Amino acid sequence: MARAVTTRRKAVNTAIAWTIGLLIFFPILWTFLTSFKTEAEAISSPPAFLFFDWTLENYGAVQERSNYFRHFMNSVVISIGSTVIGLIIAVPAAWAMAFVPGRQTRNVLMWMLSTKMLPPVGVLVPIYLIFRDFGLLDTRTGLVIVLTLINLPIIVWMLYTYFREIPGEILEAARMDGASLRNEIIHVLTPMAVPGIASTLLLNVILAWNEAFWTLNLTAANAAPLTAFIASYSSPEGLFYAKLSAASTMAIAPILIIGWFSQKQLVRGLTFGAVK
Amino acid sequence: MATQHSRAAARLMISPAVVVLLLWMIVPLALTLYFSTLRYNLLMPGANPFVGLENYRYFFTDPAFTTALVNTLLLVGGVLVITVGGGIALALLLDQEMFGQGIVRLLVIAPFFVMPTVSALVWKNMFMDPVNGLFGYIARAFGAQPFEWLTAAPLFSIILIVSWQWLPFATLILLTAIQSLSSEQLEAAEMDGAGFGSKFLWIILPHLARAITVVILIQTIFLLSIFAEILVTTGGGPGVASTNLTYLVYIQSLLQFDVGLGSAGGVVAIVLANIVAIFLMRMIGKNLDA
């Protein structure tokens, strides 16, 4: 509903919006800046904003303190692994529901969504005990399984809302031309579905990367992804602001960049297509 | 158009997703219900006798339960008020013409991508810490006593941290909704002499009603399960001042190893979430027809 306005009005809007935007962004910017300070400068009073001796030592210190790279890789493996397995299960399901809807399709979709309403704490005890008995506690495999399951409904729903926008006539035309179901999927559907699948993938990597209930409760030193690793800074030894900032910057940077690129898909994905 | 053949294929394609979700839903749920009727503590090996509803009686009569329930509602309610109110204001602002709109948008949505443990620890240490935090410094600069955020107002502090994380979500969705409002309608209202107040109340707000409902319901689902932010900031304390239902169940089951009691708490959390879920499902179900 944007309409033409006077330049003066536009300048005022710009000033207000930028001020608020920078205030909201400030904690992230501050973390980023602090990660390049020495520990002494990080808590200096008055605080140093840009004029301090920029150093990279914290990034090295974070790695030395407890093998940061390992936890980073845990995050990568767990978030990408759970998303890819989720997609493998969800793509056929969403395809079938979008193009061959039956009487039960709607109910199945709603039921899938309802599993998302199950509060994790409601099944914390049995999952913990099952994981203990099957030796899955503190393993990447265990977390990939859980995160695949908790994000599967979102993956199915997102794909479904994308697939539904692919015109069915194209598939019918292909069928008339004698294309088999397999050919239909590979040559007709896939090219049209790729953008939707890509957005779904990005959104779910973000969600899995930041998941902080199961990752905190089911891991210890071995399989802890960054969410759980960063939590170890809640009981630190000595000065740690600069190291916390360095660890945090590396933990959020990749996902912040992915998030910025996929912001358009975010809305429909997170509202299950209710707002586009 | 679907043939018999393609129907069978469709069912085959849906079944893996249905089967894994069914297992994921039913097995732990049944176990939670079962454990909640046992006297079962991991520290006391041996028989786990059936005790009926005793765990529920303990859970409900525990004074921490009432506090946790109230805290859960305050946490959800507080964050919703801040994020929906702030989200509407921000969405209206971002919808205006300005220079660098795209960049401001990126700045505003950024907190949503910050993992909960990072945002909680950054706020706790670098802002709310009375000695070394920025807020403390600002207070001292004005000659005031630094405020002990996480000890004097733990729940409020957590509400602020969580609101910072969720404000972008509300803003982004409300902005998307506002942008679909036709300008003709607003221009017509202006010609009739409507000021901003009446335009907002009679045109913009009704247009946003659906998006606001979606924001409230989806956020509620996530906010009922706030956990990491409490774990790394206050640990639920002082006492149980910032313990919510999720955190209380975590304490009972994984810190006190009381499987029976923790399971009973889990069942209570499920019931609470379901009450909310019923409304959400109805909303989204309507959209499916539209």
Coordinates of C-alpha atoms in Angstrom, one line a residue:
Chain A
M1 CA 0.0 0.0 0.0
A2 CA 3.0 2.2 -0.4
R3 CA 2.2 5.5 -2.1
A4 CA 4.0 8.6 -3.3
V5 CA 5.0 10.9 -0.5
T6 CA 6.9 14.1 -0.1
T7 CA 10.7 14.0 0.1
R8 CA 10.6 15.5 3.6
R9 CA 8.3 12.8 4.8
K10 CA 10.5 10.2 3.2
A11 CA 13.5 11.6 5.0
V12 CA 11.7 11.5 8.4
N13 CA 10.6 7.9 7.7
T14 CA 14.1 7.0 6.8
A15 CA 15.6 8.5 10.0
I16 CA 13.1 6.8 12.3
A17 CA 13.3 3.4 10.6
W18 CA 17.0 3.3 10.5
T19 CA 17.3 4.2 14.1
I20 CA 14.9 1.5 15.2
G21 CA 16.5 -1.0 12.8
L22 CA 19.9 -0.3 14.2
L23 CA 18.7 -0.6 17.7
I24 CA 17.2 -4.0 17.1
F25 CA 20.3 -5.1 15.3
F26 CA 22.6 -3.7 17.9
P27 CA 23.1 -6.8 20.1
I28 CA 24.3 -8.7 17.0
L29 CA 26.6 -5.9 15.9
W30 CA 27.9 -5.5 19.5
T31 CA 28.7 -9.2 19.7
F32 CA 30.5 -9.0 16.3
L33 CA 32.6 -6.1 17.5
T34 CA 33.3 -7.5 20.9
S35 CA 34.7 -10.7 19.2
F36 CA 37.6 -8.6 17.9
K37 CA 38.5 -7.1 21.3
T38 CA 40.8 -8.3 24.0
E39 CA 39.0 -9.5 27.1
A40 CA 40.1 -6.4 29.0
E41 CA 38.7 -4.1 26.3
A42 CA 35.5 -6.2 26.1
I43 CA 34.5 -5.0 29.6
S44 CA 36.2 -1.6 29.6
S45 CA 34.3 1.4 30.8
P46 CA 33.5 3.5 28.9
P47 CA 32.9 0.7 26.3
A48 CA 35.0 0.9 23.1
F49 CA 33.0 0.9 19.9
L50 CA 35.3 1.0 17.0
F51 CA 38.5 2.4 18.3
F52 CA 40.3 -0.5 19.9
D53 CA 43.1 -2.8 18.8
W54 CA 41.3 -5.3 16.6
T55 CA 42.5 -8.8 17.2
L56 CA 41.7 -12.3 16.0
E57 CA 43.1 -14.0 19.1
N58 CA 39.6 -14.9 20.5
Y59 CA 38.8 -17.0 17.5
G60 CA 41.9 -19.1 18.1
A61 CA 41.2 -19.2 21.9
V62 CA 37.7 -20.5 21.3
Q63 CA 39.0 -23.3 19.1
E64 CA 41.6 -24.2 21.7
R65 CA 39.3 -24.1 24.7
S66 CA 37.2 -27.0 23.5
N67 CA 37.6 -27.9 19.8
Y68 CA 35.0 -25.5 18.4
F69 CA 35.3 -26.9 14.9
R70 CA 34.0 -30.3 16.1
H71 CA 30.8 -28.7 17.5
F72 CA 30.5 -26.6 14.3
M73 CA 30.6 -29.7 12.2
N74 CA 28.1 -31.4 14.6
S75 CA 25.7 -28.5 13.8
V76 CA 26.4 -28.8 10.1
V77 CA 25.9 -32.6 10.0
I78 CA 22.8 -32.6 12.2
S79 CA 21.0 -29.7 10.5
I80 CA 21.7 -30.7 6.9
G81 CA 21.4 -34.5 7.7
S82 CA 18.0 -34.1 9.3
T83 CA 16.8 -31.8 6.5
V84 CA 17.9 -34.0 3.7
I85 CA 16.3 -37.2 5.3
G86 CA 13.2 -35.2 6.0
L87 CA 13.0 -34.1 2.3
I88 CA 13.5 -37.7 1.1
I89 CA 10.5 -38.8 3.2
A90 CA 8.4 -35.6 2.6
V91 CA 8.8 -35.0 -1.2
P92 CA 6.8 -38.1 -2.3
A93 CA 4.2 -37.5 0.4
A94 CA 3.7 -33.9 -0.5
W95 CA 3.7 -34.6 -4.2
A96 CA 1.0 -37.3 -3.8
M97 CA -1.2 -35.1 -1.6
A98 CA -0.9 -32.1 -3.9
F99 CA -1.5 -34.0 -7.2
V100 CA -3.6 -37.0 -6.2
P101 CA -5.7 -35.6 -3.4
G102 CA -8.0 -38.1 -1.9
R103 CA -10.8 -37.8 0.6
Q104 CA -8.4 -38.2 3.5
T105 CA -5.7 -35.8 2.3
R106 CA -6.9 -32.9 4.3
N107 CA -7.2 -35.0 7.4
V108 CA -3.7 -36.4 7.0
L109 CA -2.3 -32.9 6.5
M110 CA -4.0 -31.6 9.6
W111 CA -3.0 -34.6 11.6
M112 CA 0.7 -34.1 10.6
L113 CA 0.5 -30.5 11.7
S114 CA -1.0 -31.6 15.0
T115 CA 2.1 -33.7 15.8
K116 CA 3.9 -30.4 15.8
M117 CA 1.7 -29.2 18.6
L118 CA 3.0 -31.9 20.9
P119 CA 5.2 -30.0 23.4
P120 CA 8.7 -31.6 23.4
V121 CA 8.7 -31.7 27.2
G122 CA 5.7 -34.0 27.0
V123 CA 7.8 -36.7 25.5
L124 CA 11.1 -35.8 27.0
V125 CA 11.2 -38.6 29.6
P126 CA 10.4 -41.5 27.2
I127 CA 12.7 -40.2 24.4
Y128 CA 15.5 -39.8 26.9
L129 CA 15.1 -43.3 28.2
I130 CA 14.7 -44.8 24.7
F131 CA 17.9 -43.0 23.7
R132 CA 19.7 -44.2 26.8
D133 CA 18.7 -47.8 26.1
F134 CA 19.6 -47.7 22.5
G135 CA 22.9 -45.9 23.0
L136 CA 21.8 -42.9 21.1
L137 CA 22.4 -40.3 23.8
D138 CA 25.1 -37.8 22.7
T139 CA 25.3 -39.2 19.2
R140 CA 24.8 -37.3 15.9
T141 CA 22.6 -40.2 14.7
G142 CA 20.2 -39.7 17.6
L143 CA 19.9 -36.0 17.0
V144 CA 19.4 -36.4 13.3
I145 CA 16.5 -38.8 14.0
V146 CA 14.8 -36.5 16.4
L147 CA 15.2 -33.3 14.4
T148 CA 14.0 -35.1 11.2
L149 CA 10.9 -36.1 13.1
I150 CA 10.1 -32.8 14.7
N151 CA 10.6 -30.9 11.4
L152 CA 8.9 -33.4 9.1
P153 CA 5.4 -31.9 9.4
I154 CA 6.8 -28.4 8.5
I155 CA 8.7 -29.9 5.5
V156 CA 5.6 -31.7 4.2
W157 CA 3.4 -28.6 4.7
M158 CA 5.9 -26.3 3.0
L159 CA 6.4 -28.6 0.0
Y160 CA 2.6 -29.1 -0.2
T161 CA 1.9 -25.4 -0.5
Y162 CA 4.6 -25.1 -3.2
F163 CA 3.5 -28.2 -5.1
R164 CA -0.1 -27.1 -5.1
E165 CA 0.8 -24.0 -7.1
I166 CA 2.2 -26.1 -9.9
P167 CA -0.7 -26.3 -12.5
G168 CA -2.1 -29.8 -12.7
E169 CA -2.8 -29.4 -16.5
I170 CA 0.8 -29.7 -17.2
L171 CA 0.9 -33.1 -15.6
E172 CA -2.2 -34.2 -17.4
A173 CA -0.7 -33.1 -20.7
A174 CA 2.4 -35.2 -19.9
R175 CA 0.2 -38.1 -19.1
M176 CA -1.6 -37.8 -22.4
D177 CA 1.7 -37.9 -24.1
G178 CA 2.2 -41.3 -22.5
A179 CA 4.6 -40.3 -19.8
S180 CA 4.9 -42.8 -17.0
L181 CA 4.6 -41.8 -13.4
R182 CA 8.4 -41.9 -13.1
N183 CA 9.0 -39.8 -16.2
E184 CA 6.3 -37.4 -15.0
I185 CA 8.2 -36.9 -11.8
I186 CA 11.7 -36.6 -13.3
H187 CA 11.0 -34.5 -16.4
V188 CA 7.9 -32.5 -15.7
L189 CA 7.6 -32.1 -12.0
T190 CA 11.1 -31.8 -10.7
P191 CA 12.2 -28.7 -12.7
M192 CA 9.1 -26.9 -11.5
A193 CA 9.4 -28.1 -7.9
V194 CA 13.1 -27.3 -7.4
P195 CA 12.6 -23.7 -6.2
G196 CA 10.0 -24.8 -3.6
I197 CA 12.3 -27.7 -2.5
A198 CA 15.2 -25.3 -2.2
S199 CA 13.3 -22.9 0.0
T200 CA 12.1 -25.7 2.2
L201 CA 15.6 -26.9 2.6
L202 CA 16.9 -23.5 3.6
L203 CA 14.2 -22.9 6.1
N204 CA 14.6 -26.3 7.7
V205 CA 18.4 -26.0 8.0
I206 CA 17.8 -22.7 9.8
L207 CA 15.2 -24.3 12.2
A208 CA 17.4 -27.4 12.8
W209 CA 20.5 -25.3 13.3
N210 CA 18.8 -23.2 16.0
E211 CA 16.9 -26.0 17.7
A212 CA 17.6 -25.8 21.4
F213 CA 15.5 -28.2 23.3
W214 CA 16.5 -31.6 22.1
T215 CA 20.1 -30.6 21.3
L216 CA 20.5 -29.4 24.9
N217 CA 18.9 -32.4 26.5
L218 CA 20.2 -35.2 24.4
T219 CA 23.9 -34.3 24.0
A220 CA 27.0 -33.9 26.1
A221 CA 30.6 -33.3 25.0
N222 CA 30.6 -35.6 22.0
A223 CA 27.7 -34.7 19.7
A224 CA 26.8 -31.3 21.0
P225 CA 26.0 -28.9 18.2
L226 CA 26.7 -25.2 18.6
T227 CA 23.4 -24.5 20.5
A228 CA 24.6 -26.8 23.3
F229 CA 28.2 -25.9 23.0
I230 CA 27.5 -22.1 23.5
A231 CA 25.4 -23.0 26.6
S232 CA 28.7 -24.1 28.2
Y233 CA 29.6 -20.4 28.4
S234 CA 26.8 -19.9 30.9
S235 CA 29.2 -21.1 33.6
P236 CA 32.5 -19.7 32.4
E237 CA 36.0 -19.4 34.0
G238 CA 37.5 -15.9 34.2
L239 CA 37.0 -13.2 31.6
F240 CA 35.0 -14.5 28.7
Y241 CA 33.0 -11.8 26.9
A242 CA 35.3 -11.6 23.9
K243 CA 35.5 -15.4 23.6
L244 CA 31.8 -15.7 24.0
S245 CA 31.4 -13.2 21.3
A246 CA 33.7 -14.9 18.9
A247 CA 32.0 -18.3 19.5
S248 CA 28.6 -16.6 19.0
T249 CA 29.6 -14.8 15.9
M250 CA 30.8 -18.0 14.2
A251 CA 27.6 -19.8 15.4
I252 CA 25.1 -17.3 14.0
A253 CA 26.9 -15.9 10.9
P254 CA 26.3 -18.8 8.5
I255 CA 22.6 -19.0 9.4
L256 CA 22.0 -15.3 9.4
I257 CA 23.3 -15.1 5.9
I258 CA 21.1 -18.0 4.8
G259 CA 18.2 -16.4 6.6
W260 CA 18.6 -13.1 4.9
F261 CA 18.5 -14.8 1.5
S262 CA 15.4 -16.8 2.2
Q263 CA 13.4 -14.2 4.1
K264 CA 10.6 -14.2 1.5
Q265 CA 10.1 -18.0 1.9
L266 CA 10.2 -17.6 5.7
V267 CA 6.7 -16.2 6.0
R268 CA 4.8 -18.8 4.0
G269 CA 6.9 -21.6 5.5
L270 CA 6.4 -20.6 9.1
T271 CA 2.7 -19.9 8.7
F272 CA 2.1 -23.1 6.8
G273 CA 0.9 -21.1 3.8
A274 CA -1.6 -19.1 5.8
V275 CA 0.1 -15.8 5.1
K276 CA 1.9 -15.3 1.7
Chain B
M1 CA -8.5 -37.4 -13.0
A2 CA -6.7 -39.8 -10.7
T3 CA -6.7 -43.4 -11.8
Q4 CA -6.8 -46.4 -9.6
H5 CA -3.2 -46.9 -10.3
S6 CA -2.1 -43.5 -9.3
R7 CA -4.2 -43.6 -6.1
A8 CA -2.3 -46.7 -5.0
A9 CA 1.0 -45.1 -5.9
A10 CA 0.0 -42.0 -3.9
R11 CA -0.8 -44.0 -0.9
L12 CA 2.5 -45.7 -1.1
M13 CA 4.3 -42.3 -1.4
I14 CA 2.5 -40.9 1.7
S15 CA 2.9 -43.9 3.9
P16 CA 6.6 -43.4 5.0
A17 CA 5.8 -40.0 6.3
V18 CA 2.7 -41.1 8.0
V19 CA 4.3 -44.2 9.6
V20 CA 7.3 -42.4 11.1
L21 CA 5.1 -39.6 12.4
L22 CA 2.6 -42.0 13.8
L23 CA 5.4 -43.9 15.6
W24 CA 6.9 -40.6 16.8
M25 CA 3.6 -39.5 18.2
I26 CA 2.2 -42.7 19.7
V27 CA 5.2 -44.5 21.2
P28 CA 6.5 -41.7 23.4
L29 CA 3.0 -40.5 24.2
A30 CA 1.9 -43.9 25.4
L31 CA 5.1 -44.3 27.4
T32 CA 4.6 -40.8 29.0
L33 CA 1.1 -41.8 30.0
Y34 CA 2.3 -45.1 31.3
F35 CA 5.2 -43.7 33.3
S36 CA 3.0 -41.1 34.8
T37 CA 1.1 -43.8 36.7
L38 CA 4.3 -45.4 38.2
R39 CA 6.5 -44.6 41.1
Y40 CA 9.6 -44.6 39.0
N41 CA 12.8 -42.8 40.0
L42 CA 16.1 -43.6 38.2
L43 CA 18.0 -43.2 41.4
M44 CA 16.0 -45.9 43.1
P45 CA 16.3 -49.1 41.1
G46 CA 14.0 -51.9 41.6
A47 CA 10.3 -52.4 41.0
N48 CA 8.3 -49.4 39.7
P49 CA 4.9 -50.0 41.3
F50 CA 1.6 -48.7 39.8
V51 CA 0.5 -45.8 41.9
G52 CA -2.5 -44.5 39.9
L53 CA -2.8 -40.7 39.9
E54 CA -0.5 -40.1 42.8
N55 CA 2.1 -38.4 40.6
Y56 CA -0.5 -36.0 39.3
R57 CA -1.5 -35.3 42.9
Y58 CA 2.1 -34.5 43.8
F59 CA 2.5 -32.4 40.7
F60 CA -0.6 -30.3 41.2
T61 CA 0.0 -29.8 45.0
D62 CA 3.6 -28.8 44.5
P63 CA 3.7 -25.0 45.1
A64 CA 6.2 -24.8 42.2
F65 CA 3.5 -26.0 39.8
T66 CA 1.3 -22.9 40.5
T67 CA 4.3 -20.6 40.1
A68 CA 5.4 -22.4 36.9
L69 CA 1.9 -22.3 35.4
V70 CA 1.6 -18.6 36.2
N71 CA 5.1 -18.0 34.8
T72 CA 4.3 -19.9 31.6
L73 CA 1.2 -17.7 31.0
L74 CA 3.1 -14.5 31.9
L75 CA 5.9 -15.5 29.6
V76 CA 3.6 -16.3 26.7
G77 CA 1.3 -13.3 27.3
G78 CA 4.1 -10.8 27.9
V79 CA 6.0 -11.8 24.8
L80 CA 2.8 -11.8 22.7
V81 CA 1.9 -8.3 23.8
I82 CA 5.3 -6.9 23.1
T83 CA 5.9 -8.7 19.7
V84 CA 2.4 -8.2 18.3
G85 CA 2.2 -4.5 19.5
G86 CA 5.7 -3.8 18.4
G87 CA 5.3 -5.9 15.2
I88 CA 2.2 -3.9 14.1
A89 CA 4.1 -0.6 14.7
L90 CA 7.2 -1.8 12.9
A91 CA 5.3 -3.2 10.0
L92 CA 3.5 0.1 9.6
L93 CA 6.8 1.9 9.7
L94 CA 8.6 -0.4 7.3
D95 CA 5.7 -0.1 4.8
Q96 CA 6.4 3.7 4.5
E97 CA 8.5 5.0 1.7
M98 CA 12.1 5.5 2.8
F99 CA 15.7 5.2 1.6
G100 CA 17.3 1.8 2.2
Q101 CA 14.1 0.0 3.0
G102 CA 15.6 -3.4 2.1
I103 CA 18.5 -2.9 4.5
V104 CA 16.3 -1.8 7.4
R105 CA 14.3 -4.9 6.8
L106 CA 17.4 -7.1 7.0
L107 CA 18.4 -5.4 10.2
V108 CA 15.0 -5.9 11.8
I109 CA 14.6 -9.6 10.9
A110 CA 18.1 -10.6 11.9
P111 CA 17.4 -11.5 15.6
F112 CA 15.1 -14.3 14.4
F113 CA 18.2 -16.2 13.1
V114 CA 20.2 -16.0 16.3
M115 CA 20.1 -19.3 18.2
P116 CA 18.4 -19.1 21.6
T117 CA 21.5 -19.9 23.6
V118 CA 23.5 -17.2 21.9
S119 CA 20.9 -14.5 22.3
A120 CA 20.2 -15.4 25.9
L121 CA 23.9 -15.4 26.9
V122 CA 24.7 -12.2 24.9
W123 CA 21.8 -10.4 26.6
K124 CA 22.6 -11.8 30.0
N125 CA 26.3 -10.9 30.0
M126 CA 26.9 -8.1 27.7
F127 CA 23.7 -6.1 28.3
M128 CA 22.0 -7.1 31.6
D129 CA 25.0 -7.8 33.7
P130 CA 25.0 -5.1 36.4
V131 CA 28.8 -4.8 36.6
N132 CA 30.1 -5.3 33.0
G133 CA 26.9 -5.0 31.0
L134 CA 26.1 -2.0 28.7
F135 CA 22.8 -1.3 30.6
G136 CA 24.8 -1.0 33.8
Y137 CA 27.2 1.3 32.1
I138 CA 24.4 3.5 30.8
A139 CA 22.7 3.6 34.2
R140 CA 26.0 4.7 35.9
A141 CA 26.6 7.3 33.2
F142 CA 23.3 8.9 34.3
G143 CA 24.3 8.5 38.0
A144 CA 21.8 5.7 38.7
Q145 CA 22.3 2.4 40.4
P146 CA 22.7 -0.4 37.8
F147 CA 19.6 -2.7 37.8
E148 CA 20.1 -6.3 38.7
W149 CA 18.1 -7.6 35.8
L150 CA 18.2 -11.3 36.2
T151 CA 18.0 -11.4 39.9
A152 CA 15.6 -8.6 40.6
A153 CA 13.3 -9.2 37.6
P154 CA 14.2 -12.6 36.2
L155 CA 11.0 -13.4 34.4
F156 CA 10.7 -9.9 33.0
S157 CA 14.3 -10.1 31.7
I158 CA 13.5 -13.4 30.0
I159 CA 10.4 -11.9 28.5
L160 CA 12.5 -9.1 27.0
I161 CA 15.1 -11.5 25.6
V162 CA 12.5 -13.8 24.0
S163 CA 10.6 -10.8 22.7
W164 CA 13.7 -9.6 20.9
Q165 CA 14.0 -13.0 19.2
W166 CA 10.3 -13.1 18.1
L167 CA 9.7 -9.5 17.2
P168 CA 11.2 -10.1 13.7
F169 CA 8.8 -13.0 13.1
A170 CA 5.7 -10.9 14.0
T171 CA 7.0 -7.9 12.0
L172 CA 7.8 -9.9 8.9
I173 CA 4.4 -11.6 8.8
L174 CA 2.4 -8.4 9.6
L175 CA 4.4 -6.5 7.0
T176 CA 3.6 -9.1 4.3
A177 CA 0.0 -8.8 5.3
I178 CA 0.0 -4.9 5.2
Q179 CA 1.6 -4.9 1.8
S180 CA -1.3 -6.8 0.4
L181 CA -3.7 -4.0 1.4
S182 CA -5.0 -2.0 -1.6
S183 CA -4.1 1.7 -1.6
E184 CA -7.4 2.6 -3.3
Q185 CA -9.2 1.7 -0.1
L186 CA -7.0 4.0 1.9
E187 CA -7.3 6.8 -0.6
A188 CA -11.0 6.6 -0.6
A189 CA -11.0 6.8 3.2
E190 CA -8.7 9.8 3.0
M191 CA -11.1 11.6 0.6
D192 CA -13.8 11.0 3.1
G193 CA -11.6 12.9 5.6
A194 CA -10.4 9.9 7.6
G195 CA -7.3 10.6 9.8
F196 CA -4.6 8.0 10.6
G197 CA -6.5 6.9 13.7
S198 CA -9.7 5.9 12.0
K199 CA -7.9 4.5 8.9
F200 CA -5.9 2.3 11.3
L201 CA -8.9 1.2 13.3
W202 CA -11.3 0.6 10.5
I203 CA -9.2 -0.5 7.5
I204 CA -5.7 -1.6 8.5
L205 CA -6.5 -3.5 11.7
P206 CA -9.4 -5.5 10.2
H207 CA -7.2 -6.3 7.2
L208 CA -4.5 -7.6 9.6
A209 CA -6.8 -9.6 11.8
R210 CA -6.0 -12.9 10.1
A211 CA -2.2 -12.3 10.1
I212 CA -2.4 -11.3 13.8
T213 CA -4.2 -14.5 14.7
V214 CA -1.7 -16.6 12.9
V215 CA 1.2 -14.8 14.6
I216 CA -0.4 -15.2 18.1
L217 CA -1.2 -18.9 17.6
I218 CA 2.1 -19.9 16.1
Q219 CA 4.2 -18.0 18.6
T220 CA 2.1 -19.5 21.4
I221 CA 3.1 -23.0 20.4
F222 CA 6.8 -22.1 20.5
L223 CA 6.5 -19.9 23.6
L224 CA 4.9 -22.6 25.7
S225 CA 8.1 -24.6 25.2
I226 CA 10.7 -21.9 26.0
F227 CA 13.6 -23.7 27.6
A228 CA 17.1 -22.8 26.5
E229 CA 16.7 -19.1 27.4
I230 CA 15.8 -20.1 31.0
L231 CA 18.5 -22.7 31.2
V232 CA 21.4 -20.4 30.4
T233 CA 20.3 -17.3 32.1
T234 CA 18.6 -17.9 35.4
G235 CA 18.3 -21.7 35.6
G236 CA 14.7 -21.1 36.6
G237 CA 15.7 -19.0 39.6
P238 CA 16.0 -17.3 42.0
G239 CA 14.1 -20.2 43.6
V240 CA 11.4 -20.9 41.0
A241 CA 10.8 -17.3 40.1
S242 CA 11.5 -17.8 36.4
T243 CA 10.6 -21.5 36.0
N244 CA 8.0 -22.3 33.4
L245 CA 6.2 -25.6 33.0
T246 CA 8.7 -26.9 30.5
Y247 CA 11.6 -26.1 32.8
L248 CA 9.8 -27.6 35.8
V249 CA 9.3 -30.9 34.0
Y250 CA 13.0 -30.8 32.9
I251 CA 14.1 -30.3 36.6
Q252 CA 11.9 -33.1 37.8
S253 CA 12.8 -35.7 35.2
L254 CA 16.4 -35.0 34.2
L255 CA 17.8 -33.3 37.3
Q256 CA 15.8 -35.2 40.0
F257 CA 15.5 -38.3 37.9
D258 CA 11.8 -38.7 38.9
V259 CA 10.4 -40.3 35.8
G260 CA 6.9 -40.7 37.2
L261 CA 6.5 -37.1 38.3
G262 CA 8.2 -35.7 35.2
S263 CA 5.9 -37.7 33.0
A264 CA 2.8 -36.5 34.9
G265 CA 4.1 -32.9 34.3
G266 CA 4.6 -33.8 30.7
V267 CA 1.0 -34.9 30.3
V268 CA -0.1 -31.6 31.9
A269 CA 2.0 -29.7 29.4
I270 CA 0.5 -31.7 26.5
V271 CA -3.0 -30.9 27.7
L272 CA -2.2 -27.2 28.0
A273 CA -0.6 -27.1 24.5
N274 CA -3.6 -28.9 23.0
I275 CA -6.0 -26.3 24.2
V276 CA -4.1 -23.8 22.2
A277 CA -3.6 -26.1 19.3
I278 CA -7.3 -26.7 18.8
F279 CA -7.6 -23.0 17.9
L280 CA -4.6 -23.0 15.6
M281 CA -5.8 -26.1 13.7
R282 CA -9.1 -24.5 13.1
M283 CA -7.5 -21.4 11.7
I284 CA -5.2 -23.1 9.3
G285 CA -7.9 -25.6 8.4
K286 CA -10.0 -22.7 7.1
N287 CA -7.1 -21.5 5.0
L288 CA -6.9 -24.9 3.4
D289 CA -10.3 -24.4 1.9
A290 CA -9.7 -20.8 0.8

